[in-house]
Tab-separated table of C-alpha atoms in Angstrom:
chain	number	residue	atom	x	y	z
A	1	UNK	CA	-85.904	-74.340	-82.137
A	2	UNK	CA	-84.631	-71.126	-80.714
A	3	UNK	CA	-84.021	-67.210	-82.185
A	4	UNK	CA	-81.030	-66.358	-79.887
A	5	UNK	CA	-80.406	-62.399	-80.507
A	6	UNK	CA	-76.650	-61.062	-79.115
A	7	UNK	CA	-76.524	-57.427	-78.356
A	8	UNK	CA	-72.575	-56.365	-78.994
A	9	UNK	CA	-71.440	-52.892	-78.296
A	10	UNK	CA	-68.175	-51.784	-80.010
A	11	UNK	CA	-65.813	-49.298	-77.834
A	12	UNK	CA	-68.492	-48.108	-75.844
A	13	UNK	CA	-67.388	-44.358	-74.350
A	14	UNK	CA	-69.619	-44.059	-71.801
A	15	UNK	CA	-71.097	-46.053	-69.104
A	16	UNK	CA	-74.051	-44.862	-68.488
A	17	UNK	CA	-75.190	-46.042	-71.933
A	18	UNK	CA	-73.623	-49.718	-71.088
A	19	UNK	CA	-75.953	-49.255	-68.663
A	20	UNK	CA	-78.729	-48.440	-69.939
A	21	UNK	CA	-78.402	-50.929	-72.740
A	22	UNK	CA	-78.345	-53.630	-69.966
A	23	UNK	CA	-81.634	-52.586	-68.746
A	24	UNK	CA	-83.310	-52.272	-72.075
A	25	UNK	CA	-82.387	-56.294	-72.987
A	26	UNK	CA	-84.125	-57.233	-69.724
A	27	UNK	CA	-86.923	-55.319	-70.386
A	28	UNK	CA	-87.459	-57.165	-73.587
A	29	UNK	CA	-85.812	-60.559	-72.355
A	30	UNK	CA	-82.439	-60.408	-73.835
A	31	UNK	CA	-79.386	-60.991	-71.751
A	32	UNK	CA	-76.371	-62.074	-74.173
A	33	UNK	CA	-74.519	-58.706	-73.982
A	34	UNK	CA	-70.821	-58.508	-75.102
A	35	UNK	CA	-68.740	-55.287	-75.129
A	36	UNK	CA	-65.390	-55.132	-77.211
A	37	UNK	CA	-63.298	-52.879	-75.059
A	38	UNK	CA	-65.721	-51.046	-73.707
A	39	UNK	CA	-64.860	-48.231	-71.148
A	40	UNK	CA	-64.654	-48.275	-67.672
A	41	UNK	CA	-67.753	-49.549	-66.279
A	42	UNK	CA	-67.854	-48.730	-62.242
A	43	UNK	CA	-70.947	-47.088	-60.332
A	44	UNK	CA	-73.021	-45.188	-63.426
A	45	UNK	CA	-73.033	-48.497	-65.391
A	46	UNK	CA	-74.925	-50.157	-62.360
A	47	UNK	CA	-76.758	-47.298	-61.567
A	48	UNK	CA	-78.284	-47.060	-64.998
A	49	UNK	CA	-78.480	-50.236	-65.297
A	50	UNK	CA	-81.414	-50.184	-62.534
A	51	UNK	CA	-82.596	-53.632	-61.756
A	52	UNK	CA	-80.757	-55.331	-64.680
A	53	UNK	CA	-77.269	-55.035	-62.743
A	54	UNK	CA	-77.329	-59.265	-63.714
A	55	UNK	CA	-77.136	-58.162	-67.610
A	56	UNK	CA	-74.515	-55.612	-66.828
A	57	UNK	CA	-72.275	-58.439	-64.661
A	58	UNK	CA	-72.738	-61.311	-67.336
A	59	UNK	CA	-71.433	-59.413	-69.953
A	60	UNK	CA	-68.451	-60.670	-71.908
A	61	UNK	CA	-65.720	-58.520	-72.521
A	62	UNK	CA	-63.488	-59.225	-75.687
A	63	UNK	CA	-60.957	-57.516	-77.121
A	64	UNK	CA	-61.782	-57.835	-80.521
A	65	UNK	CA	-65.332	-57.587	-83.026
A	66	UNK	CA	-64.388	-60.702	-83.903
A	67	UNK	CA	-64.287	-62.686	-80.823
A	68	UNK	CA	-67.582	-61.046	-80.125
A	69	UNK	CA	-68.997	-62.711	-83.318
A	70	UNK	CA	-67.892	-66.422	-82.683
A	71	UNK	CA	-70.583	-68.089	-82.787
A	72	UNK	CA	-73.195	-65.948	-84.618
A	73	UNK	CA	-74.979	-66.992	-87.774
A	74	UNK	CA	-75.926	-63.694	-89.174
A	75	UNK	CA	-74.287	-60.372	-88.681
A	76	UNK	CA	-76.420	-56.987	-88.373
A	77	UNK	CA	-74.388	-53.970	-88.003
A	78	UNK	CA	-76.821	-50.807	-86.935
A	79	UNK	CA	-75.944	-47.629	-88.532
A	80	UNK	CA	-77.548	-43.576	-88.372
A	81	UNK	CA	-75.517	-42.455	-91.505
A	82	UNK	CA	-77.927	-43.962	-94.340
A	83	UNK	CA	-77.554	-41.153	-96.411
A	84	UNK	CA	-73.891	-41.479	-97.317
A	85	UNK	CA	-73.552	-43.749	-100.266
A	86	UNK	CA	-70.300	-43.362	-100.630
A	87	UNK	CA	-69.758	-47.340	-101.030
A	88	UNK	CA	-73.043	-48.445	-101.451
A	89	UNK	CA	-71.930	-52.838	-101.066
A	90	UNK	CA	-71.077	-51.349	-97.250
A	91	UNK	CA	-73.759	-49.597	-96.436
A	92	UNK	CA	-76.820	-50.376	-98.746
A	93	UNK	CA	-79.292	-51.365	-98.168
A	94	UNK	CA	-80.363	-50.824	-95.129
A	95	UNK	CA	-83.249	-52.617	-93.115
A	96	UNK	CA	-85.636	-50.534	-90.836
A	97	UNK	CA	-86.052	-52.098	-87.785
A	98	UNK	CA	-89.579	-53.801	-88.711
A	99	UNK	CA	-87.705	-55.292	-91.844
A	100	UNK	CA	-85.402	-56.837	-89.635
A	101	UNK	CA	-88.414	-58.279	-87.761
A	102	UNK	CA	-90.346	-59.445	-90.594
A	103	UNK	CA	-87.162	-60.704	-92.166
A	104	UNK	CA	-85.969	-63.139	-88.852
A	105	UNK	CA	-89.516	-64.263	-87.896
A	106	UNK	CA	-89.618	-67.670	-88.571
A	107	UNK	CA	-86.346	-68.503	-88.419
A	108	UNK	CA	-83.691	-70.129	-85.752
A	109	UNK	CA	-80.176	-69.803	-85.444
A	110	UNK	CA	-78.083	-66.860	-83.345
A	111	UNK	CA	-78.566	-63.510	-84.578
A	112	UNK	CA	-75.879	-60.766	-83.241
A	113	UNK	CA	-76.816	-56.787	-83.630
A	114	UNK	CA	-73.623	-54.477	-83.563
A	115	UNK	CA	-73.755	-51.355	-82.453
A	116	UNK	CA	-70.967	-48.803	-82.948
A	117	UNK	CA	-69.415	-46.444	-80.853
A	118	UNK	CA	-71.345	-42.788	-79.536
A	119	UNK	CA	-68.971	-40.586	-81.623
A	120	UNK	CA	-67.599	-42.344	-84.459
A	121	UNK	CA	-70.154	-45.052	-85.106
A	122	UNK	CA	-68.306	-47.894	-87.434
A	123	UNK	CA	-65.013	-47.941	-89.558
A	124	UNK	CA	-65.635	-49.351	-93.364
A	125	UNK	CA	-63.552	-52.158	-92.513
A	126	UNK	CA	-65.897	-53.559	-89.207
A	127	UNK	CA	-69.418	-52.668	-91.305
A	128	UNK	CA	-67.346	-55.325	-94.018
A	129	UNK	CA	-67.804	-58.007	-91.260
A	130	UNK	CA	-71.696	-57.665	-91.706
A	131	UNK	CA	-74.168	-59.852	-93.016
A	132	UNK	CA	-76.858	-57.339	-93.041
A	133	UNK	CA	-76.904	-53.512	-92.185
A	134	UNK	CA	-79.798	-51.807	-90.465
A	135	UNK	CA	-80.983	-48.300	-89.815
A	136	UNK	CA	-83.615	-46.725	-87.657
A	137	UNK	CA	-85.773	-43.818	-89.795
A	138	UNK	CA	-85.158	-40.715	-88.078
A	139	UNK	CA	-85.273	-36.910	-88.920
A	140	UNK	CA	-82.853	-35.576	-91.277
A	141	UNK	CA	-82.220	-32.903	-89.228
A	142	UNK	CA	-81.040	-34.789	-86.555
A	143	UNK	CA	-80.481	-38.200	-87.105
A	144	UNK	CA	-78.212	-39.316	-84.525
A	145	UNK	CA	-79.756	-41.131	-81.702
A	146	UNK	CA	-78.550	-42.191	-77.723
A	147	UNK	CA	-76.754	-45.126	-78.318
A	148	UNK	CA	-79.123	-47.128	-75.477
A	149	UNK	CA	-82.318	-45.257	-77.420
A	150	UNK	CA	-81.121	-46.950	-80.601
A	151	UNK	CA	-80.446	-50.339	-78.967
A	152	UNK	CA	-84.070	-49.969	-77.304
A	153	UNK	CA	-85.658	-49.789	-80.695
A	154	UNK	CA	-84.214	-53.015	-82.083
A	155	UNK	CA	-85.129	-54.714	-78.988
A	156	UNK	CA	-88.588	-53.681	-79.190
A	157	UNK	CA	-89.236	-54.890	-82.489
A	158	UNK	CA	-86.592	-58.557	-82.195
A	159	UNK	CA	-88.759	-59.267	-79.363
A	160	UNK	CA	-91.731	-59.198	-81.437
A	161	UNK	CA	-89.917	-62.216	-83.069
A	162	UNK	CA	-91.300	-65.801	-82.801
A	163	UNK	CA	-88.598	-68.626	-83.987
A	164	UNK	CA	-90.025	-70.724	-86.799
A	165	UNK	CA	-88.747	-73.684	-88.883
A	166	UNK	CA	-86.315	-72.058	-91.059
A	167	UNK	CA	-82.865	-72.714	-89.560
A	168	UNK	CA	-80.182	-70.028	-90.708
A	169	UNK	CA	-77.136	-71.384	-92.307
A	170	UNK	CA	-74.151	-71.980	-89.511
A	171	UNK	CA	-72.004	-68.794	-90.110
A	172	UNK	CA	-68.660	-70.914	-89.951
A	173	UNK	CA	-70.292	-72.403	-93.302
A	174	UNK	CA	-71.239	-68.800	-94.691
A	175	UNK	CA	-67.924	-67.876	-93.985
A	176	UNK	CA	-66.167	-71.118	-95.897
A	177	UNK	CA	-68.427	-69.775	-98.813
A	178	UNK	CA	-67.241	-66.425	-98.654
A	179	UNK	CA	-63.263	-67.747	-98.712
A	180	UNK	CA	-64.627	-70.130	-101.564
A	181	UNK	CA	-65.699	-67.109	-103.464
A	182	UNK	CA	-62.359	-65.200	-103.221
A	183	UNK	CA	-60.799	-68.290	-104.213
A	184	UNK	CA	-63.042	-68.067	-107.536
A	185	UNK	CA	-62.472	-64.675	-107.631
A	186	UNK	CA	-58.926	-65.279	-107.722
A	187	UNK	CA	-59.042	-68.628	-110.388
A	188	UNK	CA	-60.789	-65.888	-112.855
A	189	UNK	CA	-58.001	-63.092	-112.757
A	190	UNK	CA	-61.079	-60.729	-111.282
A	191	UNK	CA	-59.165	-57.696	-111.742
A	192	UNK	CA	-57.491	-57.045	-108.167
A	193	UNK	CA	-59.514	-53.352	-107.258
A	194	UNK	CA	-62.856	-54.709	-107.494
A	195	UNK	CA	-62.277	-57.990	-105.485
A	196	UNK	CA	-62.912	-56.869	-102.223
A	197	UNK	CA	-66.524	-54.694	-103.906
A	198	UNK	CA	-67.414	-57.842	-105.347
A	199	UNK	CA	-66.895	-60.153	-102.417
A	200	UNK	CA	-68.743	-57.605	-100.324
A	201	UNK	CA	-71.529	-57.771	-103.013
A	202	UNK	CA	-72.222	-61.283	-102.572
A	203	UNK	CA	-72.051	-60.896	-98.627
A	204	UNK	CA	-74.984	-58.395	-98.743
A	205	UNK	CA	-77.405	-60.690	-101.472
A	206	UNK	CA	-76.911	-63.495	-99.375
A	207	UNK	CA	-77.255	-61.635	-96.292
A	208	UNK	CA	-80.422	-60.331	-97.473
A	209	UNK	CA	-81.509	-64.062	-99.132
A	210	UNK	CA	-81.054	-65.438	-95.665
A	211	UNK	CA	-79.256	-68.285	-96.869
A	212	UNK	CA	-80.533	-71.874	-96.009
A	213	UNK	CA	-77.752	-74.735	-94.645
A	214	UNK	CA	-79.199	-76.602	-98.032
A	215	UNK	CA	-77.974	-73.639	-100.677
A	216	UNK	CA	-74.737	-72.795	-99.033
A	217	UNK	CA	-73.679	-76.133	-99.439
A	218	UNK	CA	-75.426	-76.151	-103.213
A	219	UNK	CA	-73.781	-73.056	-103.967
A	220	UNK	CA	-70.115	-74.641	-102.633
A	221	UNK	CA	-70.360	-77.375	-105.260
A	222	UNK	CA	-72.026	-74.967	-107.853
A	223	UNK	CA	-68.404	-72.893	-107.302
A	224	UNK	CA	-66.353	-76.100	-107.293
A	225	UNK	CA	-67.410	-77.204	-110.526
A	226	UNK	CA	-66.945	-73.809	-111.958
A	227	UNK	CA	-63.176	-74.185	-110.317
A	228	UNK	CA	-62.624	-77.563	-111.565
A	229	UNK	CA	-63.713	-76.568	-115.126
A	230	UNK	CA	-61.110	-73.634	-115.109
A	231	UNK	CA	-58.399	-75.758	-114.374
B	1	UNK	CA	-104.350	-31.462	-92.598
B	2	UNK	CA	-101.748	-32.732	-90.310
B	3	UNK	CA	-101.239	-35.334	-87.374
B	4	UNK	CA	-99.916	-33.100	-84.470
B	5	UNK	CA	-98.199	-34.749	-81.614
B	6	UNK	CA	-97.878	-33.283	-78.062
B	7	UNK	CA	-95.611	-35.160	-75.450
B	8	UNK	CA	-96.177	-34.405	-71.859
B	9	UNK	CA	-93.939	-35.247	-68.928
B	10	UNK	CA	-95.589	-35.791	-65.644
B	11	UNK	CA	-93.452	-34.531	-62.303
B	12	UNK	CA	-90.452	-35.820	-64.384
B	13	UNK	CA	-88.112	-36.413	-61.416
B	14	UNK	CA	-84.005	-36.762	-63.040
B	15	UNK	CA	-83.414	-33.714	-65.639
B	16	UNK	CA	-81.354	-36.589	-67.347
B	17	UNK	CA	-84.352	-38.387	-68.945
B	18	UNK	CA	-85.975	-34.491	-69.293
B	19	UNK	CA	-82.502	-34.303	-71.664
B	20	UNK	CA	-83.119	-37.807	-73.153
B	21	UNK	CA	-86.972	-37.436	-74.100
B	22	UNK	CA	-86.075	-34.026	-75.727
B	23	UNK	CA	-83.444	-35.851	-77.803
B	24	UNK	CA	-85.707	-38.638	-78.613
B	25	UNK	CA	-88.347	-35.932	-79.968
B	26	UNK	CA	-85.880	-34.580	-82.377
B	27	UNK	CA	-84.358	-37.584	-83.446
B	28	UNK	CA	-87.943	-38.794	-84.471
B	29	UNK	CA	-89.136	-34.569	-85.883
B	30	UNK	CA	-91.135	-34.180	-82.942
B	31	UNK	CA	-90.808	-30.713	-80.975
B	32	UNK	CA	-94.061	-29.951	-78.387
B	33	UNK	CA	-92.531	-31.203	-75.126
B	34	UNK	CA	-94.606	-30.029	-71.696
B	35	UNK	CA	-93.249	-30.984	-68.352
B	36	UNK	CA	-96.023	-31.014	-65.487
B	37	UNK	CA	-94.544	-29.772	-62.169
B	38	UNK	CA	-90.918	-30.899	-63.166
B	39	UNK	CA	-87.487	-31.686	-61.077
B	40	UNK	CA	-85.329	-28.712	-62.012
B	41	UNK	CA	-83.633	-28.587	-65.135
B	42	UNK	CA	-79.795	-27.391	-65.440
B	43	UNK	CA	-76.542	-28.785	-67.038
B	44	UNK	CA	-77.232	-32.307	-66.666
B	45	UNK	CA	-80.461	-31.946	-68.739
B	46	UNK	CA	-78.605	-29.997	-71.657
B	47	UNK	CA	-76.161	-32.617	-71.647
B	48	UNK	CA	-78.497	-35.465	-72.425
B	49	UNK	CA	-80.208	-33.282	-74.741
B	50	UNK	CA	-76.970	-32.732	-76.938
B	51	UNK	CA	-77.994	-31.315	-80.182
B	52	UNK	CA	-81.964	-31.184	-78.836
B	53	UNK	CA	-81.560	-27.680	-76.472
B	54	UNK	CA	-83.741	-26.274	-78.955
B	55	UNK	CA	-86.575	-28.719	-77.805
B	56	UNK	CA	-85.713	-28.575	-74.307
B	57	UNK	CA	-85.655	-24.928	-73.774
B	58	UNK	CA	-88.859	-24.852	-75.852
B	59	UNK	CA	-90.565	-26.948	-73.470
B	60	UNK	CA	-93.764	-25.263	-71.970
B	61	UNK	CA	-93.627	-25.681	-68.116
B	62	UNK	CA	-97.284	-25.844	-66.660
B	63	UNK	CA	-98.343	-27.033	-62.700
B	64	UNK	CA	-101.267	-29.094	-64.245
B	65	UNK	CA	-101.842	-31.855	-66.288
B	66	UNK	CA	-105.553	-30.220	-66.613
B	67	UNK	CA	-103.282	-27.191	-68.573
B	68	UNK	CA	-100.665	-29.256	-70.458
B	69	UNK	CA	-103.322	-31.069	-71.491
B	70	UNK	CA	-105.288	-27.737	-73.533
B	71	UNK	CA	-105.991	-27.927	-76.921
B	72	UNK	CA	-105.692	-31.515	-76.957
B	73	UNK	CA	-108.337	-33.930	-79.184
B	74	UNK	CA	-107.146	-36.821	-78.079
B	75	UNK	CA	-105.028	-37.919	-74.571
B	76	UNK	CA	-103.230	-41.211	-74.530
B	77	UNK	CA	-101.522	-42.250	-71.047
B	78	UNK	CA	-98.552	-44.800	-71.197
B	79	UNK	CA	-98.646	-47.211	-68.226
B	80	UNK	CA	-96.202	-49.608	-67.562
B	81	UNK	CA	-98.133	-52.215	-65.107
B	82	UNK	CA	-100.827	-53.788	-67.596
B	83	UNK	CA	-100.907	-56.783	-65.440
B	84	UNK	CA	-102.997	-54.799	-62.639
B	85	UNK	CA	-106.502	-55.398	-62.943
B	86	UNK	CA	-107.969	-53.395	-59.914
B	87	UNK	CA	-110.157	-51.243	-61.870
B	88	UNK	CA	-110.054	-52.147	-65.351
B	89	UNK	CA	-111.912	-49.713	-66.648
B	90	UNK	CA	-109.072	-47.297	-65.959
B	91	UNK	CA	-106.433	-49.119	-67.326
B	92	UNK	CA	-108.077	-51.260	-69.912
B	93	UNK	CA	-107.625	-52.521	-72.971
B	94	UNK	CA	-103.980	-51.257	-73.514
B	95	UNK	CA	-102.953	-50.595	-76.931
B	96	UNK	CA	-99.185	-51.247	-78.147
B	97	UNK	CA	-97.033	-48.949	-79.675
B	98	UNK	CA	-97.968	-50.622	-82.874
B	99	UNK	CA	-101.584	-50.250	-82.812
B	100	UNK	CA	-101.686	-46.875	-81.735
B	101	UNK	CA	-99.630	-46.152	-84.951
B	102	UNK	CA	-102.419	-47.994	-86.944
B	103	UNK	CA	-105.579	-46.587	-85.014
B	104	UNK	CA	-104.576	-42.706	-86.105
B	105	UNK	CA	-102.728	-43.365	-89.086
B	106	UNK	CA	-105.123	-41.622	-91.734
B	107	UNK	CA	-106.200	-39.303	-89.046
B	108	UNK	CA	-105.823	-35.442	-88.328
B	109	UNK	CA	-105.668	-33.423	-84.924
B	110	UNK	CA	-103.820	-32.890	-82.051
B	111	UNK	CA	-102.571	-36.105	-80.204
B	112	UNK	CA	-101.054	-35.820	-76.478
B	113	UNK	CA	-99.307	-38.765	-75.063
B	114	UNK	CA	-98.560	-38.337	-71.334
B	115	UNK	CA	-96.156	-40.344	-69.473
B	116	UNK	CA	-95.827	-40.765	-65.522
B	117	UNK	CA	-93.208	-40.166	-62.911
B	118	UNK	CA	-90.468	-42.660	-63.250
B	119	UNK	CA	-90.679	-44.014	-59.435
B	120	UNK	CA	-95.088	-44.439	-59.219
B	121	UNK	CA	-95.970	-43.397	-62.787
B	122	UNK	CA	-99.390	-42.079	-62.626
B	123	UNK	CA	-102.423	-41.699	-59.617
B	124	UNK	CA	-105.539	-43.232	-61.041
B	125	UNK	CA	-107.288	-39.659	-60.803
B	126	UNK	CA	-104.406	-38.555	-63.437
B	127	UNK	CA	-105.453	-41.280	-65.681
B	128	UNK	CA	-108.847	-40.928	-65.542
B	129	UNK	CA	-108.069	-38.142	-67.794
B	130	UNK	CA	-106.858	-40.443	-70.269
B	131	UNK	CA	-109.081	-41.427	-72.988
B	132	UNK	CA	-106.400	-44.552	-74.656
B	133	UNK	CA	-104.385	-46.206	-72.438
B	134	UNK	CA	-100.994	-47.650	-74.411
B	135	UNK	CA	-98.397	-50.100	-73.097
B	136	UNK	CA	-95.212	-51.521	-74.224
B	137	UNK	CA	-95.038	-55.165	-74.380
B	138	UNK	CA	-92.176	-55.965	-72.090
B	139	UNK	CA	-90.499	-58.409	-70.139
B	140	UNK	CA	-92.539	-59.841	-67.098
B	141	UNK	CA	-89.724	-60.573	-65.666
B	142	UNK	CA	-88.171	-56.786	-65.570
B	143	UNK	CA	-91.156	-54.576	-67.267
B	144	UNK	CA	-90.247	-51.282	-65.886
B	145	UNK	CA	-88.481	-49.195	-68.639
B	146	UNK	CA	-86.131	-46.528	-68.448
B	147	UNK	CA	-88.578	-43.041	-69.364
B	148	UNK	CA	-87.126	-41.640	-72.269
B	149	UNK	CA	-86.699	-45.387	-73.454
B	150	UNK	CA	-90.584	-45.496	-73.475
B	151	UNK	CA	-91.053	-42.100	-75.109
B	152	UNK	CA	-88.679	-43.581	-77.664
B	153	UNK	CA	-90.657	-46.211	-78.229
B	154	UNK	CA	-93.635	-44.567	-79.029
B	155	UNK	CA	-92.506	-41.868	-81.081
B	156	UNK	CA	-90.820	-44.517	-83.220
B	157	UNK	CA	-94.137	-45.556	-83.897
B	158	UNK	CA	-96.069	-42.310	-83.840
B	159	UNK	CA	-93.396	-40.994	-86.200
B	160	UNK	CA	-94.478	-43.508	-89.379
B	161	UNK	CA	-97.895	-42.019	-88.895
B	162	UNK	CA	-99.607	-40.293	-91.755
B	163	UNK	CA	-102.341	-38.064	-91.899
B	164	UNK	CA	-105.228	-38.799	-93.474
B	165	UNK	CA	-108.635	-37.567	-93.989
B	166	UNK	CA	-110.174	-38.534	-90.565
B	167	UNK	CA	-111.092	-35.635	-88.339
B	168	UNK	CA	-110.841	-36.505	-84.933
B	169	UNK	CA	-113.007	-34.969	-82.902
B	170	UNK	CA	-112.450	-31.785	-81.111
B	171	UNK	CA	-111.315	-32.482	-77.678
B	172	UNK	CA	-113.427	-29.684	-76.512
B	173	UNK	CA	-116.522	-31.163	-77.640
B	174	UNK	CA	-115.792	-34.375	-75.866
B	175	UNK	CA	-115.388	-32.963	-72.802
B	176	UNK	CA	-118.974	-31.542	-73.428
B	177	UNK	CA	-120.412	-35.091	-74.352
B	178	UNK	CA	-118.808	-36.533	-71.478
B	179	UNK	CA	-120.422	-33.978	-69.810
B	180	UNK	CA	-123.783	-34.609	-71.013
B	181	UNK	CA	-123.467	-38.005	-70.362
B	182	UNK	CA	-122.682	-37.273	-66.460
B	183	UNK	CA	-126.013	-34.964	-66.842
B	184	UNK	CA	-128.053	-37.988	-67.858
B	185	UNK	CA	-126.727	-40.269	-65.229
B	186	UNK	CA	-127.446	-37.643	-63.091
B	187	UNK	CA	-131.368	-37.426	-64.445
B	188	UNK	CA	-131.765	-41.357	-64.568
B	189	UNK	CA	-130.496	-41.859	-60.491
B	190	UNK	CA	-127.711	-43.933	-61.681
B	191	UNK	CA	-126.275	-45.316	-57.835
B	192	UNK	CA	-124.028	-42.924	-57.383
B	193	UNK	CA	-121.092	-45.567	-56.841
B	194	UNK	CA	-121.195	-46.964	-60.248
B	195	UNK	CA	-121.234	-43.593	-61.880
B	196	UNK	CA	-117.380	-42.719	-62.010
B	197	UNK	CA	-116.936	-46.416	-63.520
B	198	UNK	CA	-119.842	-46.224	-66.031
B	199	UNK	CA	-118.663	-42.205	-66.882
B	200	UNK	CA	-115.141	-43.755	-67.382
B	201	UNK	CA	-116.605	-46.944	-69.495
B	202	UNK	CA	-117.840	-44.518	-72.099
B	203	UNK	CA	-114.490	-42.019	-72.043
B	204	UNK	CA	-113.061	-46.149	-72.637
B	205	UNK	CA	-115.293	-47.056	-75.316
B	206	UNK	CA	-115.565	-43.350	-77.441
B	207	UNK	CA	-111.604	-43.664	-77.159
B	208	UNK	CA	-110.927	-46.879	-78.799
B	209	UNK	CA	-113.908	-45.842	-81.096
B	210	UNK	CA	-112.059	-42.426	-82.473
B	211	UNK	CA	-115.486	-40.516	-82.549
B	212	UNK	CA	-115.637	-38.628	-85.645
B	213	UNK	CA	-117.043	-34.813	-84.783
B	214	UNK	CA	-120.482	-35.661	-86.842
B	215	UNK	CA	-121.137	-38.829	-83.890
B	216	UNK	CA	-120.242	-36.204	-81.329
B	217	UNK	CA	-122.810	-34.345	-82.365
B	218	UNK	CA	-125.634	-36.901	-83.275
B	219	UNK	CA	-124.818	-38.440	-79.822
B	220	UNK	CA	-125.285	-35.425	-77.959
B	221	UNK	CA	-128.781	-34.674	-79.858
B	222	UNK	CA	-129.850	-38.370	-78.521
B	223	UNK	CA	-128.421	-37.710	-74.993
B	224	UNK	CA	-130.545	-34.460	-75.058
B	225	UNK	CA	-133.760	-36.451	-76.692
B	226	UNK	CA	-133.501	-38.651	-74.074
B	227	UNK	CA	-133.731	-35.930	-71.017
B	228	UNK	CA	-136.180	-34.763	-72.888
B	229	UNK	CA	-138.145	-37.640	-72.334
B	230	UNK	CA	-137.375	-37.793	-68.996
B	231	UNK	CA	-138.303	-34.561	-67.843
């Protein structure tokens, strides 16, 4: 019974902060770090990565977010803009930190926390591949943090974590659901320019319900009835 | 009635982390930044500050931790080695982040957190002026954090603080109990080698406490009753 937590960094920019990131997940005992096409990483990288140059080395390099999320059960993307609501199924609601503590204490399965890049943080579309988003309380008059300060945080409070009984659903099964739900969405003539709202809506209630193997399955028949009755 | 926090910087020695703390301060609303006997401070610092040069240049530069220290009620030190037991009435009990944000939530004055070089942190005389000693629950493994990662960390923490009714007691007056105290060891021929740890006992003890200015008072009319006694 194990809380695995993977620390992915989207199109890093600078290497220092790859760096730094590496030593912050050994401070706190993490060492699954993956970087989607990251920038060059030579000297700074290792020098800011201190004593945690094994971190640094062992990280997988992919070319896409979703090769970095193989594998993960639930989906955290960490974002600084909380006050933009300007499609609230992307970005709301978000979890502080301690939430996200409270909320995966407990539990098993693989956790991954995205991180987006120093300038342009996420694009709609990659916050869309998120279970659950999170968001670190700052001043509004100026929010944005270091991108290895940010990281830091979460690791200081997912370290506070201590695995329990509750086993996460498999996200190859969440993500069956999801497909199962578009196919509903579809059987029902859900007009075509909310789909992709809607489907987004049930990502973030589940996401937030923490989903149990049990009810995804439950919820799969529950939608397969509903489709054989339509037909 | 408000909850003032003052971070010092002791012989910071890379102007990047100077840069990185003062970015930190912002990001969390935090502005009264003191650097002790610092490394020099030029592009690299501004750099790391980014949109924090306000902080940064505000930054009072002092060659004591005796003067950054002024006007302080209450003086926490940050220590990474916890495991060290030599003399454990200097660095013992820690607090975490955590429970420092519990102990003065509700309470109003002027807080000062210092933090240590990053190479040897701080000389045992320096934290002898300490009255809380905090600590960041880390890795055993790799426990020494990057320096504005720890400031981070605690002004996460500090920053869901709210003042409350409390008082603490004026940091002027406690220097004038502890004061009294030494006057009354002094009077009662404490051995003279137990004196520093017994003087630093009660600095340990009235810490953790939070004397209220009322027991400051009352404490010094008993030590004075007391050599009134004696004499």
């Amino acid at each position: 019974m194990t809380f695995d937590l993977k620390i992915i960094l989207v199109e890093p920019l600078y290497q220092g902060n790859v760096g730094s990131v590496a030593r912050a997940m050994k401070n706190f005992g993490f060492y699954d770090l993956t970087l989607v096409n990251p920038c060059e990483l030579k000297m700074e990288a290792r020098a800011f990565a201190s004593h945690a140059y094994d971190v640094l080395e062992g990280a997988k390099i992919v070319d896409t977010i979703e090769e970095a999320l193989e594998g993960s059960d639930v989906v955290i993307a960490t974002t600084g803009i909380t006050g933009l609501k300007v499609d609230e199924h992307i970005r709301m609601p978000p979890y502080t930190p301690r939430e996200l503590k409270e909320k995966f204490s407990g539990t098993n399965g693989t956790v991954a926390v995205i991180f987006g890049r120093e300038d342009h943080g996420f694009t709609n579309e990659e916050l869309k591949l998120s279970d659950v988003i999170a968001s670190i309380p700052t001043s509004e008059i100026y929010p944005i943090m270091n991108l290895s300060h940010a990281v830091t945080i979460i690791l200081y409070e997912m370290s506070q974590i201590t695995a329990g009984e509750n086993c996460l659903a498999d996200g190859f099964d969440l993500r069956l659901l999801y497909e199962h739900i578009d196919e509903v969405l579809d059987d029902i003539d859900y007009p075509a320019h909310k789909k992709e709202k809607t489907h987004l809506m049930f990502k973030r209630i589940f996401g937030r319900a923490q989903l149990m193997p049990r009810e995804v399955q439950t919820l799969r028949g529950f939608l397969g009835k509903v489709q054989k009755h339509i037909k």
